[in-house]
PDB file of C-alpha atoms in Angstrom:
ATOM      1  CA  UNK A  15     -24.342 -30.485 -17.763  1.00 74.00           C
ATOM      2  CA  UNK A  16     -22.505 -27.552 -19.231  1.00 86.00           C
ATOM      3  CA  UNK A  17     -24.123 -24.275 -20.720  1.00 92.00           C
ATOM      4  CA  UNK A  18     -23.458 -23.722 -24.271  1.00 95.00           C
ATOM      5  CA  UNK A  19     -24.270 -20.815 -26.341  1.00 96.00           C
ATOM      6  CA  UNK A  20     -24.946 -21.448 -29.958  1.00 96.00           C
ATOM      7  CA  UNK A  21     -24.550 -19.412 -32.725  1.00 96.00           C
ATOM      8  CA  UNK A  22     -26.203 -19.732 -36.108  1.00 95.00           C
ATOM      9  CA  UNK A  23     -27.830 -17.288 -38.031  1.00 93.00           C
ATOM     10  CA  UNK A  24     -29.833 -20.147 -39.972  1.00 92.00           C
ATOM     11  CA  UNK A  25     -32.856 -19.773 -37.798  1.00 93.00           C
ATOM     12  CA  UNK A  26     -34.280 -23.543 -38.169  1.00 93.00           C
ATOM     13  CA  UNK A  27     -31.132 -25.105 -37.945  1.00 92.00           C
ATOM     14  CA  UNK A  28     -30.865 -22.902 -34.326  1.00 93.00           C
ATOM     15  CA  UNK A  29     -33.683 -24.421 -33.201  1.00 94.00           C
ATOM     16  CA  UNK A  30     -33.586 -27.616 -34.123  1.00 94.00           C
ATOM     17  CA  UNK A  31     -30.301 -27.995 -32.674  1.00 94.00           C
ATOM     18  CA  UNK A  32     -30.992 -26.131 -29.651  1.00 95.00           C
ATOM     19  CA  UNK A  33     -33.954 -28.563 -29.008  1.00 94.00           C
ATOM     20  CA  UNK A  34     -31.805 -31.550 -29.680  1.00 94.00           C
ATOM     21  CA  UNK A  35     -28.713 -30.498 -27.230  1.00 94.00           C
ATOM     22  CA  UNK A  36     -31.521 -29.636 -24.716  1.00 93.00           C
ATOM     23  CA  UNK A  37     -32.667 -33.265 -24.995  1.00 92.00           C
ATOM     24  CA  UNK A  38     -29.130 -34.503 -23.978  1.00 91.00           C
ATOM     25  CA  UNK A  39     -29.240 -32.354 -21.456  1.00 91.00           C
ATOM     26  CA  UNK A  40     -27.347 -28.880 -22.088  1.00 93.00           C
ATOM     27  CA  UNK A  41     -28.964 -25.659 -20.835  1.00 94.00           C
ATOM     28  CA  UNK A  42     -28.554 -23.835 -24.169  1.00 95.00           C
ATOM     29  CA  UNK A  43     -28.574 -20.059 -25.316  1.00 96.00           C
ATOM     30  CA  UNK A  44     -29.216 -18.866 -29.070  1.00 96.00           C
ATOM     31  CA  UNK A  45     -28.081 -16.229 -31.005  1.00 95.00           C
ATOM     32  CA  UNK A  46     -29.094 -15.282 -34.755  1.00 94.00           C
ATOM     33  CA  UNK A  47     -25.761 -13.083 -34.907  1.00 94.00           C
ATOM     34  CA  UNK A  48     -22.146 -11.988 -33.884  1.00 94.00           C
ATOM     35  CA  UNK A  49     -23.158  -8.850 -31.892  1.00 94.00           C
ATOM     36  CA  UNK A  50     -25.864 -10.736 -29.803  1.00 95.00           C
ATOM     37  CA  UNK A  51     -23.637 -13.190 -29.644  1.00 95.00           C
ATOM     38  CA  UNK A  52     -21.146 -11.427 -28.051  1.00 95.00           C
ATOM     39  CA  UNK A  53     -23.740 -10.013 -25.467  1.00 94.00           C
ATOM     40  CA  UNK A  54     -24.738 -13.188 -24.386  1.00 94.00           C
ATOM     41  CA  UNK A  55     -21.155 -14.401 -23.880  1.00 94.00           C
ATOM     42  CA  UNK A  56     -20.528 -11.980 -22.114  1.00 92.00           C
ATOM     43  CA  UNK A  57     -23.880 -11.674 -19.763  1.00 92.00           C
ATOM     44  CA  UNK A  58     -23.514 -15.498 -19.420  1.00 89.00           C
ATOM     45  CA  UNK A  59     -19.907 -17.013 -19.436  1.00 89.00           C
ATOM     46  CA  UNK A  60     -20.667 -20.414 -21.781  1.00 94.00           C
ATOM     47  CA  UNK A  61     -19.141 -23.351 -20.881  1.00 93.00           C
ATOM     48  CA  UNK A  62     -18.419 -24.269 -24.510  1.00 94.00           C
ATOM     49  CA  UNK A  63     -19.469 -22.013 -27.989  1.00 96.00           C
ATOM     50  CA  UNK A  64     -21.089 -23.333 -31.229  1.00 97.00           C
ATOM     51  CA  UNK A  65     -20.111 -20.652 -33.577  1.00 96.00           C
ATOM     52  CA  UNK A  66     -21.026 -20.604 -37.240  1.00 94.00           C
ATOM     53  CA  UNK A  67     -18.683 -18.881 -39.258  1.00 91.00           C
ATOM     54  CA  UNK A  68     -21.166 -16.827 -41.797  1.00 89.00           C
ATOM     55  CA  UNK A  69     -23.090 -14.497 -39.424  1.00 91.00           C
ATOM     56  CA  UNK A  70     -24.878 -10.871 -40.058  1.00 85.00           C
ATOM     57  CA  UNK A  71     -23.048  -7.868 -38.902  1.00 86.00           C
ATOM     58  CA  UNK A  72     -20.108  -9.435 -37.051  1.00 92.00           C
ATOM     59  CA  UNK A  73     -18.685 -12.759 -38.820  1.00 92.00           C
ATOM     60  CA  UNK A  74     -18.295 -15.541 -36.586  1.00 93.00           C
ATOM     61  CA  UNK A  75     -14.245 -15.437 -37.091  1.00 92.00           C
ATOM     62  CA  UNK A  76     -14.163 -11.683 -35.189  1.00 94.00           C
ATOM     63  CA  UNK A  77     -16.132 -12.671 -32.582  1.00 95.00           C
ATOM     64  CA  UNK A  78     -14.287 -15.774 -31.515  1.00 94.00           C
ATOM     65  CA  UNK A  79     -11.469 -13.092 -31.957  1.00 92.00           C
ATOM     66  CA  UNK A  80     -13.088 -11.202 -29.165  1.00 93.00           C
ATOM     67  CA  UNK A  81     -13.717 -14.255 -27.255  1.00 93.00           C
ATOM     68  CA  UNK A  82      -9.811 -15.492 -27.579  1.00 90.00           C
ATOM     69  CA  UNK A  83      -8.928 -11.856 -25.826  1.00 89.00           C
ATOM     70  CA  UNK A  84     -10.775 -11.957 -22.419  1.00 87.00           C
ATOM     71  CA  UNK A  85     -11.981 -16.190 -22.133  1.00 88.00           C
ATOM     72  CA  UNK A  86     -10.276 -19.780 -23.329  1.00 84.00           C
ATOM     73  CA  UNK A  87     -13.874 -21.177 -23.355  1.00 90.00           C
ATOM     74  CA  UNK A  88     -14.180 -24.119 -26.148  1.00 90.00           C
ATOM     75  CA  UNK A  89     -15.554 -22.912 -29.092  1.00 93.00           C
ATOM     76  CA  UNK A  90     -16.319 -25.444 -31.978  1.00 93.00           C
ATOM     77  CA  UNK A  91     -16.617 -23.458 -35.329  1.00 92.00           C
ATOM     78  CA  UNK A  92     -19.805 -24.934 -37.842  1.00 92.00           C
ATOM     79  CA  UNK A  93     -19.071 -24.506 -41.544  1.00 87.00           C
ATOM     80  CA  UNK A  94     -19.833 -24.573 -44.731  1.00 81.00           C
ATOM     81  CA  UNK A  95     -17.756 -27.359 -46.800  1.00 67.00           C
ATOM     82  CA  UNK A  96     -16.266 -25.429 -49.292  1.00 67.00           C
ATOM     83  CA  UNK A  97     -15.072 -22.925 -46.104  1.00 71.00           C
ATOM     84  CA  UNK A  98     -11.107 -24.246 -45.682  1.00 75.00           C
ATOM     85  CA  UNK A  99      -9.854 -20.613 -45.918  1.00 80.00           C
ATOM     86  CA  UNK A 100     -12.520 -19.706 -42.817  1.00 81.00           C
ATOM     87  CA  UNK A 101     -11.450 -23.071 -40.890  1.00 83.00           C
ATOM     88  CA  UNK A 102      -7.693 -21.838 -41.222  1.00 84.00           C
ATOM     89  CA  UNK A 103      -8.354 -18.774 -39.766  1.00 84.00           C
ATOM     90  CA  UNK A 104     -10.604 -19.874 -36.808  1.00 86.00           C
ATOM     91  CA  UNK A 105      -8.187 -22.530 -35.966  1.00 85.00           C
ATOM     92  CA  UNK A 106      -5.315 -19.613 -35.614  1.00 84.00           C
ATOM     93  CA  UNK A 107      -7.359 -17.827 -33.912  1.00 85.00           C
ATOM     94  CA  UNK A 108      -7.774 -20.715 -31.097  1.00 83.00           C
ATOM     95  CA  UNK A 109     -11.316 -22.589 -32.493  1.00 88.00           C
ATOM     96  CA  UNK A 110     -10.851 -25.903 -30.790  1.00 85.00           C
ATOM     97  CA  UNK A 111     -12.564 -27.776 -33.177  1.00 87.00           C
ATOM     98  CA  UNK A 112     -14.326 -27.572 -36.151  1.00 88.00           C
ATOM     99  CA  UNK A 113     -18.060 -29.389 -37.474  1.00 89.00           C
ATOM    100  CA  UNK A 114     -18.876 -28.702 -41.721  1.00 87.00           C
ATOM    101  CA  UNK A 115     -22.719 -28.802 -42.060  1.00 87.00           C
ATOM    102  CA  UNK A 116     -24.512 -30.779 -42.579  1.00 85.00           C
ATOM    103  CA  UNK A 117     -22.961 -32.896 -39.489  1.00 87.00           C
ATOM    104  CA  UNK A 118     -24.532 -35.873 -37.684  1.00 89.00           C
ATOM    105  CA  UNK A 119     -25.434 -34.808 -33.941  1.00 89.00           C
ATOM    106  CA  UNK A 120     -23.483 -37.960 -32.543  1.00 90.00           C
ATOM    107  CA  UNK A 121     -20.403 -36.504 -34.348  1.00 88.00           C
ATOM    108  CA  UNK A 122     -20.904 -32.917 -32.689  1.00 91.00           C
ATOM    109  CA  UNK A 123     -22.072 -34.187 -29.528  1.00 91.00           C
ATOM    110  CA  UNK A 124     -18.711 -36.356 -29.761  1.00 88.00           C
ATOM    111  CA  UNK A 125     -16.531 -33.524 -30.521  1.00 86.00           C
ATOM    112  CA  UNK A 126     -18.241 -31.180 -28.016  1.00 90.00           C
ATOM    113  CA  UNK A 127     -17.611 -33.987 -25.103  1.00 87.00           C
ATOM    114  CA  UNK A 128     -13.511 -34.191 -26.763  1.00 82.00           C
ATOM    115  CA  UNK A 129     -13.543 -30.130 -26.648  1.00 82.00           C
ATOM    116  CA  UNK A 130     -15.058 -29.980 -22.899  1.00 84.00           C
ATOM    117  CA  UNK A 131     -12.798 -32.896 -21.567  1.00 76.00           C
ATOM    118  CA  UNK A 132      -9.492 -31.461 -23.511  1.00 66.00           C
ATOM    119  CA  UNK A 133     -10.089 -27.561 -22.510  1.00 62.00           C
ATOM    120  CA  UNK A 134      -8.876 -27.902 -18.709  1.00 52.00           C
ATOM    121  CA  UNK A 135      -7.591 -24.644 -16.960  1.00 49.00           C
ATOM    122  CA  UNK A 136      -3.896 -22.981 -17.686  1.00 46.00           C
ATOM    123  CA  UNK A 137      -2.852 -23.631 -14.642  1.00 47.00           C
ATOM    124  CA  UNK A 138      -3.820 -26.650 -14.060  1.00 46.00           C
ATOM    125  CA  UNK A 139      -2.547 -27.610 -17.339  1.00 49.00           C
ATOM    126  CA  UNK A 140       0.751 -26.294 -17.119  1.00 49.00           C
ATOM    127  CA  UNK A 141       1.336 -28.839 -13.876  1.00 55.00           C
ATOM    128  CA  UNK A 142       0.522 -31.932 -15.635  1.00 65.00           C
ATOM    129  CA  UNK A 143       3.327 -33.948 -16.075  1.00 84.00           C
ATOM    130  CA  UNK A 144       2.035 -37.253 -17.667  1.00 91.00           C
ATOM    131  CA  UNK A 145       0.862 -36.756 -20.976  1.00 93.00           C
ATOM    132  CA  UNK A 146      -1.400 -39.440 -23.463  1.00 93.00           C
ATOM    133  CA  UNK A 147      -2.670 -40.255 -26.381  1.00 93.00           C
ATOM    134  CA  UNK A 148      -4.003 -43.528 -26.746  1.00 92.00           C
ATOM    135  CA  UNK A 149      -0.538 -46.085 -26.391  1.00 94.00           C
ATOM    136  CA  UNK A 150       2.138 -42.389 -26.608  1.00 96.00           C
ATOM    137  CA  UNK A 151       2.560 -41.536 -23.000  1.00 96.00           C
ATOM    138  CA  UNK A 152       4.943 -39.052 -22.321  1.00 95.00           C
ATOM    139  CA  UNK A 153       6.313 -37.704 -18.614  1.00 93.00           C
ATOM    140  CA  UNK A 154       7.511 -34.272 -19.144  1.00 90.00           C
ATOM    141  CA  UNK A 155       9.317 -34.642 -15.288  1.00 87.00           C
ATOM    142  CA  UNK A 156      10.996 -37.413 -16.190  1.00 88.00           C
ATOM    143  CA  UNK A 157      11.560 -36.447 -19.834  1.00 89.00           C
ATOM    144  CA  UNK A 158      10.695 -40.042 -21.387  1.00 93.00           C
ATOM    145  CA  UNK A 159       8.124 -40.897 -23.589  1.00 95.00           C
ATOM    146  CA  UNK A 160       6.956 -44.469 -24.242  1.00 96.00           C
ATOM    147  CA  UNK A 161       5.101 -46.135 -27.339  1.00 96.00           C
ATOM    148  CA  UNK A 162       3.458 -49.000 -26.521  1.00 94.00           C
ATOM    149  CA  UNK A 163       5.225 -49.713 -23.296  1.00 92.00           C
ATOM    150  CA  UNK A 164       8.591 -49.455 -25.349  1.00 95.00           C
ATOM    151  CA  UNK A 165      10.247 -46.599 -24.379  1.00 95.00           C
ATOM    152  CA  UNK A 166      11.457 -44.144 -27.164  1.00 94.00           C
ATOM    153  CA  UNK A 167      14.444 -41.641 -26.989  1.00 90.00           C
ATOM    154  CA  UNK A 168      14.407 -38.341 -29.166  1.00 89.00           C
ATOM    155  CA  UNK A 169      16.021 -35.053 -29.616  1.00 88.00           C
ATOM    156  CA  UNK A 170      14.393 -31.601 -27.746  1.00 87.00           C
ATOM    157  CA  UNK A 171      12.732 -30.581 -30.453  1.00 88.00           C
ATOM    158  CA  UNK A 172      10.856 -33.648 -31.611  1.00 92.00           C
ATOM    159  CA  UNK A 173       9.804 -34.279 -28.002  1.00 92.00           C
ATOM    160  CA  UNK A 174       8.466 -30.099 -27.653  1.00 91.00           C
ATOM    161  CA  UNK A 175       6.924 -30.993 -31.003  1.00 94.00           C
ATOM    162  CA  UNK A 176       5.416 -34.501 -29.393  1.00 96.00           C
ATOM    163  CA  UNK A 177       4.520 -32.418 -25.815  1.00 94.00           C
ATOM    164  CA  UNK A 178       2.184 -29.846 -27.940  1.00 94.00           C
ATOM    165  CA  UNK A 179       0.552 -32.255 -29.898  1.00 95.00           C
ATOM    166  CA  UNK A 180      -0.466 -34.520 -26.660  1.00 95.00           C
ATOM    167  CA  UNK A 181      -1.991 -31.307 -25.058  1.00 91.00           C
ATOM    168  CA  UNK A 182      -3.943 -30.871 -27.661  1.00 91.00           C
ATOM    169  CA  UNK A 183      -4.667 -34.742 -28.426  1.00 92.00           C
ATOM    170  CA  UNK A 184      -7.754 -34.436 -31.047  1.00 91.00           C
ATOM    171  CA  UNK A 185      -7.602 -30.996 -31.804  1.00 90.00           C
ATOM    172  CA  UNK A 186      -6.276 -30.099 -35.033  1.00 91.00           C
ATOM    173  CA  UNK A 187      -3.314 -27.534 -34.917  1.00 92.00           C
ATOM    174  CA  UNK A 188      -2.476 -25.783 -38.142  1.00 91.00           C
ATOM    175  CA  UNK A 189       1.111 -25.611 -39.474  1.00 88.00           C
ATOM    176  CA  UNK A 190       1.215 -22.067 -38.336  1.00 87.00           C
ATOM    177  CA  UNK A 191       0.432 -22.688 -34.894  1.00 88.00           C
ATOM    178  CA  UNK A 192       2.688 -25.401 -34.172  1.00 90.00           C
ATOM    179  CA  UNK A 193       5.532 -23.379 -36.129  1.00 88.00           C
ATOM    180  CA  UNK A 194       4.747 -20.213 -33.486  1.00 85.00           C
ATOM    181  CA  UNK A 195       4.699 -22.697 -30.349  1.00 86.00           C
ATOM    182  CA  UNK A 196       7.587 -25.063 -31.105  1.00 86.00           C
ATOM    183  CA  UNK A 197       9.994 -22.817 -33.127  1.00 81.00           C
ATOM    184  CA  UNK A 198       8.543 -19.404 -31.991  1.00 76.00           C
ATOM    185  CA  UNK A 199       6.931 -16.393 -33.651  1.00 60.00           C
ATOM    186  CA  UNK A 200      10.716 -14.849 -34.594  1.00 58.00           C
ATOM    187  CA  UNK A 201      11.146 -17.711 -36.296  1.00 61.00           C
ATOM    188  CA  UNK A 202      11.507 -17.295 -40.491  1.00 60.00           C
ATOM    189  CA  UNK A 203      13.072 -20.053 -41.608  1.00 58.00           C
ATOM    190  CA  UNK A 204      11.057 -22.903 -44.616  1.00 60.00           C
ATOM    191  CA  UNK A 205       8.410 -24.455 -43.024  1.00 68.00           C
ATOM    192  CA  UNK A 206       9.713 -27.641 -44.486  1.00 76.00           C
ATOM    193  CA  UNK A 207      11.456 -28.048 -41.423  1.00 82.00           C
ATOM    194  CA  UNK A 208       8.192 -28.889 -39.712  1.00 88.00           C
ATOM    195  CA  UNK A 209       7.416 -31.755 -42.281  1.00 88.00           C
ATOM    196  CA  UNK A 210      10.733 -33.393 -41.686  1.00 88.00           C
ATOM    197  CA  UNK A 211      10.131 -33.280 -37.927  1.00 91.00           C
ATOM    198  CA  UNK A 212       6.468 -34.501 -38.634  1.00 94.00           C
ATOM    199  CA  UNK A 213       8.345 -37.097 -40.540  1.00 93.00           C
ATOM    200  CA  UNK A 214      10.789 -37.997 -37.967  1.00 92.00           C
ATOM    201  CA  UNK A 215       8.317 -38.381 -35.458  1.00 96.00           C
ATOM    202  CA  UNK A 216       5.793 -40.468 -37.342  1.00 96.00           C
ATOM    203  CA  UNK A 217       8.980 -43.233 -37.391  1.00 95.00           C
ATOM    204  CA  UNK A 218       9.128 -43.117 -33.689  1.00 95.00           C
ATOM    205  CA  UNK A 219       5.481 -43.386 -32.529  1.00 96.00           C
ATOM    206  CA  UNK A 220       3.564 -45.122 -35.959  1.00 95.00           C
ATOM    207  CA  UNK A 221       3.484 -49.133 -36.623  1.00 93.00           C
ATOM    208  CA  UNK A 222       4.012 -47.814 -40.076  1.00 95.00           C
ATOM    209  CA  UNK A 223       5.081 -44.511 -40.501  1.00 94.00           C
ATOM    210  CA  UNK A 224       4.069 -44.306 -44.224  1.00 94.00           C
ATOM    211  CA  UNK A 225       0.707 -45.070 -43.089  1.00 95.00           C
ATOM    212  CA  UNK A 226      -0.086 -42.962 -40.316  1.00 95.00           C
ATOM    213  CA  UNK A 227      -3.085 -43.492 -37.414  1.00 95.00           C
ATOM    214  CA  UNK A 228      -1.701 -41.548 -35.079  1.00 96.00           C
ATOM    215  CA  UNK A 229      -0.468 -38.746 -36.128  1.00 97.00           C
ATOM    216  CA  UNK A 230      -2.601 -37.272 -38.914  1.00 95.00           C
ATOM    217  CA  UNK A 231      -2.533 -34.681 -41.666  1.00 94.00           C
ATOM    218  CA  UNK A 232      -5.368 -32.894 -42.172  1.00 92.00           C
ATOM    219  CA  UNK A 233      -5.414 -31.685 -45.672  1.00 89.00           C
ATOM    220  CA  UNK A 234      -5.269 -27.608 -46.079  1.00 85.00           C
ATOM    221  CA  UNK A 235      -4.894 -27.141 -42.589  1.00 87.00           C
ATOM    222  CA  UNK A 236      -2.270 -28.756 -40.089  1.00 92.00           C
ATOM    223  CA  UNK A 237      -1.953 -32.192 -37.964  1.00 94.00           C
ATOM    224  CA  UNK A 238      -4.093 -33.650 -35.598  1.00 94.00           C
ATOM    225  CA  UNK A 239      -2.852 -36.811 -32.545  1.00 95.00           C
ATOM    226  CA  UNK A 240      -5.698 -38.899 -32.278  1.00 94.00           C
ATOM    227  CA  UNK A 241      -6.478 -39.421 -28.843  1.00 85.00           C
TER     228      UNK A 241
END
């Protein structure tokens, strides 16, 4: 099973949580705070991160900063519910995912499984060519997607737009993020553009685009393709 460092500064919560991931069978590292947080990442190189946001002398968003420079090791934010501002900015900082407390542990033992399975290596990443989320399969060699065994023509753009949200099938991307990927960081223009391509999109891969279950807004933060 994978190593996982979590981070919480709520010292019950730690250990109750650490106790309970043990159980499943995760070796599992604690820290009370961002500094000796960072320590232990670095002495020894998680497999995934549980990082609470609110943490004594570094907040949890700089050190998954620090993280994002040297490692692209999951890292699953925990916060508070009111917290949307501090979810933002983890998410465009590269969080993969993101628990509000109180949380079930099925539902972060599910999301730490989707994190693990979804976070595979750059390079190996980069070469795969067949792409899916549940019935959208997409083969970026053969530049065709299909829906449900129906195959389903669409401009560039749309199908970059599709591409990114299949690699990261689960994960919530904010609007920023998939503005800086699809259109580029130079890029200035109304960010309505990204709704009508959203739009667009939803008609070629939803039963009923005006009642999406695929491709899903995420209110106050971005989109999500559920996998």
């Amino acid at each position: 099973m994978p190593d996982l460092l979590l981070v919480d500064d709520a010292e019950t919560l730690r250990e109750t949580l650490a106790f309970l991931l043990a159980r499943e069978g995760y070796t599992v590292r604690t820290a009370g705070g961002g500094a000796e947080a960072l320590a232990l990442f670095e002495e020894a190189e998680p497999d995934l991160v549980l990082l609470d946001v609110m943490l004594p002398e570094v907040s949890g968003t700089e050190v998954l900063r620090r993280i994002r420079l040297t490692s692209e090791v999951p890292v699953i934010m925990l916060t508070a519910k009111d917290a949307e501002g501090d979810i933002v900015v983890g998410l465009e900082l590269g969080a993969d995912d993101y628990v509000t407390k109180p949380f079930s542990t099925p539902e972060l033992l599910a999301r730490m499984r989707s994190a693990l399975r979804r976070r595979a290596p750059r390079g190996e990443d980069a070469k795969t060519s067949v792409l899916s989320a549940g019935a959208v399969v997409m083969d970026t060699d053969r530049h065709s997607v299909t829906v449900d065994d129906r195959e389903v023509s669409m401009p560039l753009r749309e199908f970059t737009l599709l591409e990114l949200l299949l690699r990261n099938a689960g994960r919530v991307l904010t609007r920023g993020q998939i503005i800086d990927r699809v259109w580029g960081s130079e890029y200035y223009g109304d960010t309505k553009t990204l709704d009508v391509h959203i739009r667009r999109l939803r008609g070629r891969i939803e039963a009923d685009p005006a009642h999406p279950t695929r491709l899903i807004t995420v209110r106050g933060l971005g989109y999500r393709l559920e996998e």
